[in-house]
Amino acid sequence: MAQSGRYRFILIAVVFHLIYAYSIFSIYFVSPIVHGMRAYGVESQEPPAKRLVLYVGDGLRADKAFQSFPDPSPENEDAESAKVPRPLAPYLRSRVLEQGTFGVSHTRVPTESRPGHVALIAGLYEDVSAVTTGWKLNPVNFDSVFNRSRHTWSWGSPDILPMFEQGATPGRVDAYTYTAEEEDFSKDAYHLDDWVFERVEKLFQDARNNATLDAELRQEKNVFFLHLLGLDTTGHSYRPYSPQYLHNIKVVDKGVKKITELIEEFYDDHKTAFVFTADHGMSDWGSHGDGHPDNTRTPLIAWGSGVAKPVVNASGIAKGHEDGFSFDWGLDQIQRHDVAQADVATLMAYLAGLSFPTNSVGELPLSYLDTDSKSKAEALLVNAKEILEMYHVKEELKKSIELYYKPFSGLGDEAHSVPHRIAQIQEAIDLGNADDAIRQSNELIQLGLQGLRYLQTYDWLFLRTLVTAGYIGWIVFAITTVIDLHVLNGEFEVVRSLASMTVFSSVLVALYSVLFKQQSPYVYYAYAFFPVVFWEEIWARRAALVKGGRVLFGQTASNADIAKLVLSTIGFFGLLQALVRSYFQREIYTVCYLLAATWPVFYGSDFVAENLSLVATWAFSCICMGGFTLLDANKTENLNLILLGGAMAFAVGALYLLWEKTHVPNVPDEGENAASVSVNLSHIVLGIQLGLVALSMIVTRSSIWYIHARTGLPLGTKAVGWATLGLSLITPSLERFQPNKYYIHRLVVLFLQFAPTFVILTISYEGLFYFAFSVCLFSWMQLEHRVYLHTKTSRAGPAVPAATKTHIASAAEGISMGQKGEFRALSLADSRIALFFFFFIQSAFFSTGNMASISSFSLDAVSRLIPVFDPFSQGVLLMYKIMVPFAMVSAHFRILNQKLGIAPSALFMVVMAVSDIMTLSFFYMVKDEGSWLDIGTTISHFVIASLLGVFVAGLEPVGDFLVGDVEFELRGSKSGEKQGNGLQNGKTRGSINGLAK
C-alpha cells in the first residue's frame, strides 16, 4: 500500500472508531421511549392539591442546601457576627422541620440539565446520548407533568423551558425566558433568579386587574415552574464552596419564601403543593456530567396540601440518615426520605391530581403523602398499571420484530400474568388489607421495571459479540497491514478465493437479514459490516501475517533472546494494563515517568557519558512530568502559576532567538541577500510570537481582575484576548514567504504558537505542564535518535546477541534506503517507540490535572473569551486546548520517524492497533446499573479511550501539516559539517536524508 493506501488506512481507522465509539449507547443506553400507551391517573380520590409549584435550583448540591456556613453576603463579609455558621436557607429548612417531608433525590448520569429536568418533569431517564440535545431547542418527544396539567406557567432559562413548551400540547405551556446573553459568567448570576421571582410576582399582580388571567390562575390542575439557573452559573464560575455560590443559596431561599407566601395569599385556600429540588449537583471543581456523588445527590423538599408532615424522632437519630451523608445538617431528628429523581414526577402528578406521564418509570414515594393507607394503596396500584402499560406496549413491539421471542419469565405465564396480579391487589384493597395491597403493588412495579429492563437488554449478547469481533478484527487487521507494508514492504499479494468470498459474503448477508427482520437501527448494520470485512481481509492476507511473524521473531535465535522477548512482551502489555488502571489512579503516571527517567542507563555508561546533557534533560523533564499527576485534579484559579507558565514559554523563545542569531550562518545557496531576508523574517516571526506571549499574560491578568470584580468583561479586554489567541495561531504562516525549515526552529515556532493558549485558557499549572511536556518530548525525540545511532554503530562481536546484530543490520539498511528516498523496515525494537508515543498520548490528557471524566473541565478560563453561556462555543475552546498537547506529540513523533528512516504511517498504525486493547477493556467495564458514580465513570472511561483512538488516527496528518517538510540541516552550513546538535547535514521532504553520524 503506497501513499494512497496509507491515507485509506487512516480513513478506515477514523470511521471505524467513530462508529464503534457510539456502540455503548446502542447497547447500554438505548432510548426507553415508546408511544401508544394509555394514560392512568388516580380518579377514585379527590386530588390532594388544586395546583402545584415546582422550584428547581439548577446545580444545587444536597449538602450545600442544608449545611451551615458563615454569612457569605457581600455586605456582611467583614462583620464579626457574620463569621458564626448558620443555615443559608432558613425558610426551606423551616419547611423540613415544621411543614413537609424532605430527602435526597438521586439523579442518574449524565448529570446535565436536560436529562435532569426530563427525569423530574416526565419521570423518564433518557438515554445518555440525549445530553447534547439539551444545548439547543429540542422539544421533548414524550409525555410530561406539564403536558398533563390544565395549564403550566414557567419562568427561567431559554435552554430549558422552550423544549417543554414546544413539546407539549399547543397552548398548554407558557414559557417566559431571559435572553441567552444574560447568562454572563463574568457577572453575578443570582440576578437570573431575581428575574424569575420578579416575573412571577408580576403575573399575580396582573391577575388582580385582569379577570381573564385571574380566572385561568384559579382553575385546578395548574402547574407553576420556576427554573433558577443562578446557582449553576455561579458554581461553574466560582465553585460550589465559594462565597458567591453560598450567597446565591440565600437569594434562592428568600425568593422561594417570597413566592410561596405570595401564592398562599393569592389563593388563600391552603390547597397548593410545593416541591423544591435540583436537576443535578456540582463537583468541587465547578462542573457536572458524570456520576460523582456530588453531582448525583440533590435536595428534595415537599410541603403544602397533600404532603405529609415531618416524622420526628426526639430520642435519637431518625431513619434515613444511616449513610452518614447528612451528619452535619443538624437534621438528624427528622426522618430522611430518599427517592430516585424520576419519582418526583410521579409525586407531582399525584399531588396535583394529574395522570401519570405515560413514559414515567417513577415510583410513587408514599412516605411523602398525607393520606390514609387505602388511598396510598389505590394510588400505588394506578402507578403499577401505568408502568405495566409501558411494558405491554414494548413487549408487543419486540414480539412483532423478533425472529424468536422469549418472554420475560416474571410476567410470562398465566399464574403470574398482569391481569391476575392486578385482580389480587384490587381484592386486597376491597377487603381492607391496604398494607398487603401496597406490598403486592410494590412487587408488581418492580416486576414491571425488571420486565422493561429485560426488554431493554434483550439484544445485548448479539450486539456485544459483534462489537467484540469488530475490535479484535481491527487490531489484527491493523497489525497485518503494518507487517505487510512496513516489514515485508508490500511484497505479498492479497489472495482471495471464491470459497472464502462466498463464506464471508454469506455471513454478512445472514447478519443483515436478521437486522432487517428486527427493524434494527442503521448503525447496527455498520457494527456487523466491520468485523466481516476485517476478518475477510485478514484471511486474504494470512500469508503476509505468517511471513512477517517469521521475519520479526526470527531475530530470537538464542534462549537469551527468547527470554528477553518474553520479558519485553510482558512489559509491553503490563504497561497497557497500567494505563487502564491509570484511569482510576493518576499516580500511575508518576511511577511510569520515574521509571522512564532511568531508561537511557540500560544502554551503558558509555552512552550516558556521550550524551550526558541530553540524558540529564530527559531525566529532569520526566521527574517534572511525574509531579503533575501527584497534584490535585481539582484546581482553583491561580494567577501566579498562570503567569509563571507564560514566563517559562517566553524564556524558551527568547533563549532560542539568541541562540539562532549566533549559530545560523547567513550564506545559503540562494545568495547572501536572500539569506538575510529569510533569517530576518524568521527573527521577526519569533519576535511577534514573544510579544503575543507577553500580551496574553497581560490580557489574562486584566480579564481575571474584571471577572473577580463581577462588573462584566469589557468588550475591549475580550477583543484583545480573542485577537491575541487568533494572531498566535496565524503568525507562523508568515514564514511561508521565506520559510526556515530547520526542524528545531520549526518546533520552537510551534511551541510559541500554542503558548498563548496555555495562558489565556488555563486556570492553574497547565502552562507549566505545557513547558515540561514540550521539553520531555524534545529530549525523548533526540534520545531515540541517539539510541538508534548508538545501536547502529555498536561493533558486532561474539558477545553481541543475535537480536542486536539484526537490529544493526536493519539500521544500516535504513540509512541506505533513506539516501534513496525510501524507508527501512520495522523491527521489534520499534515497538518501544510506539509504546512511548502511546504513553505520551495518554499523558497529554491526564497530566494537565484532568480526571478520567467527561466533566473534569472548568469553564473559568473560557469565560475570559466567552462570558455568556454558550455550550458549543465554550466546548470548542475547551477541546482546542485539550488538543494542543496532542499536536505537539504528533509533531515530535513525525520528526522522529523521519530521523529514524521509518515510514510516516508505520508506527502510527502500530499505536492505533494496540490502543484498542484498552478500548475493549473499557467496553466490558461499562455499567448501566449500580451507583451513579460507577455508571458515569465507566461511560467516561470508554468515551475517552475511544476518542483517543480517533485522535491517534488523526494525528498523522496533523504531524504532516505541522512539520512534514522540515530539514535537518542548518541553513547555509557546509555538507558534512556538524552544527549545534551534532546532526549530519542533509534535508528531508518525506524521506530521511538527515541521519546523523
mmCIF file of N, CA and C in Angstrom, residues 79 82 93 99 171 178 215 233 331 399 404 428 470 564 566 569 597 688 715 744 755 868-869 908 983:
data_model
loop_
_atom_site.group_PDB
_atom_site.id
_atom_site.type_symbol
_atom_site.label_atom_id
_atom_site.label_comp_id
_atom_site.label_asym_id
_atom_site.label_seq_id
_atom_site.Cartn_x
_atom_site.Cartn_y
_atom_site.Cartn_z
ATOM 1 N N ALA A 79 -18.271 41.750 58.988
ATOM 2 C CA ALA A 79 -18.928 41.804 60.296
ATOM 3 C C ALA A 79 -18.526 40.603 61.141
ATOM 4 N N ALA A 82 -21.013 37.796 61.277
ATOM 5 C CA ALA A 82 -21.176 37.011 60.058
ATOM 6 C C ALA A 82 -20.303 35.757 60.050
ATOM 7 N N ARG A 93 -35.427 25.273 55.304
ATOM 8 C CA ARG A 93 -35.169 24.446 56.480
ATOM 9 C C ARG A 93 -36.401 24.388 57.389
ATOM 10 N N GLN A 99 -43.178 21.710 58.299
ATOM 11 C CA GLN A 99 -44.294 21.663 57.371
ATOM 12 C C GLN A 99 -44.347 20.447 56.449
ATOM 13 N N GLY A 171 -50.366 25.447 23.293
ATOM 14 C CA GLY A 171 -51.080 26.371 24.157
ATOM 15 C C GLY A 171 -51.154 25.959 25.601
ATOM 16 N N TYR A 178 -35.399 34.755 29.958
ATOM 17 C CA TYR A 178 -34.487 35.864 29.690
ATOM 18 C C TYR A 178 -33.658 35.505 28.462
ATOM 19 N N ALA A 215 -59.112 34.226 36.384
ATOM 20 C CA ALA A 215 -59.921 33.003 36.260
ATOM 21 C C ALA A 215 -59.060 31.814 35.833
ATOM 22 N N THR A 233 -24.775 28.644 37.210
ATOM 23 C CA THR A 233 -23.829 29.579 36.591
ATOM 24 C C THR A 233 -22.774 30.032 37.589
ATOM 25 N N LEU A 331 -30.126 17.880 61.106
ATOM 26 C CA LEU A 331 -31.492 17.388 60.877
ATOM 27 C C LEU A 331 -31.623 15.914 61.254
ATOM 28 N N LYS A 399 -42.138 -8.463 20.156
ATOM 29 C CA LYS A 399 -42.671 -9.690 19.554
ATOM 30 C C LYS A 399 -42.841 -9.559 18.037
ATOM 31 N N TYR A 404 -37.385 -15.002 17.010
ATOM 32 C CA TYR A 404 -37.879 -15.887 18.060
ATOM 33 C C TYR A 404 -37.862 -15.099 19.362
ATOM 34 N N ALA A 428 -57.366 -7.236 47.580
ATOM 35 C CA ALA A 428 -56.820 -6.887 48.893
ATOM 36 C C ALA A 428 -57.283 -5.503 49.326
ATOM 37 N N GLY A 470 -15.550 -6.951 16.087
ATOM 38 C CA GLY A 470 -15.077 -5.798 15.330
ATOM 39 C C GLY A 470 -13.783 -5.240 15.883
ATOM 40 N N LYS A 564 14.450 -12.450 26.631
ATOM 41 C CA LYS A 564 14.318 -11.004 26.505
ATOM 42 C C LYS A 564 13.008 -10.637 25.824
ATOM 43 N N VAL A 566 10.228 -12.427 25.793
ATOM 44 C CA VAL A 566 9.123 -12.712 26.714
ATOM 45 C C VAL A 566 8.977 -11.584 27.727
ATOM 46 N N THR A 569 7.599 -8.495 26.070
ATOM 47 C CA THR A 569 6.165 -8.637 25.792
ATOM 48 C C THR A 569 5.348 -8.441 27.057
ATOM 49 N N ALA A 597 12.693 7.737 33.421
ATOM 50 C CA ALA A 597 13.878 8.572 33.609
ATOM 51 C C ALA A 597 15.157 7.737 33.621
ATOM 52 N N ILE A 688 7.448 38.539 17.083
ATOM 53 C CA ILE A 688 6.000 38.735 17.205
ATOM 54 C C ILE A 688 5.403 37.702 18.164
ATOM 55 N N LEU A 715 -15.677 44.913 26.593
ATOM 56 C CA LEU A 715 -15.554 44.476 25.212
ATOM 57 C C LEU A 715 -14.111 44.567 24.725
ATOM 58 N N ILE A 744 14.536 22.272 14.496
ATOM 59 C CA ILE A 744 14.461 22.856 15.836
ATOM 60 C C ILE A 744 13.747 24.206 15.782
ATOM 61 N N ALA A 755 1.651 28.687 22.936
ATOM 62 C CA ALA A 755 1.917 29.164 24.295
ATOM 63 C C ALA A 755 0.838 30.137 24.798
ATOM 64 N N VAL A 868 -20.682 34.568 28.332
ATOM 65 C CA VAL A 868 -22.084 34.142 28.397
ATOM 66 C C VAL A 868 -22.174 32.647 28.135
ATOM 67 N N PHE A 869 -23.259 32.050 28.611
ATOM 68 C CA PHE A 869 -23.425 30.607 28.469
ATOM 69 C C PHE A 869 -23.651 30.240 27.005
ATOM 70 N N PHE A 908 2.395 4.930 13.643
ATOM 71 C CA PHE A 908 1.022 5.355 13.911
ATOM 72 C C PHE A 908 0.086 4.154 13.813
ATOM 73 N N LEU A 983 24.040 16.960 14.436
ATOM 74 C CA LEU A 983 23.397 16.188 13.387
ATOM 75 C C LEU A 983 24.099 16.400 12.070
#
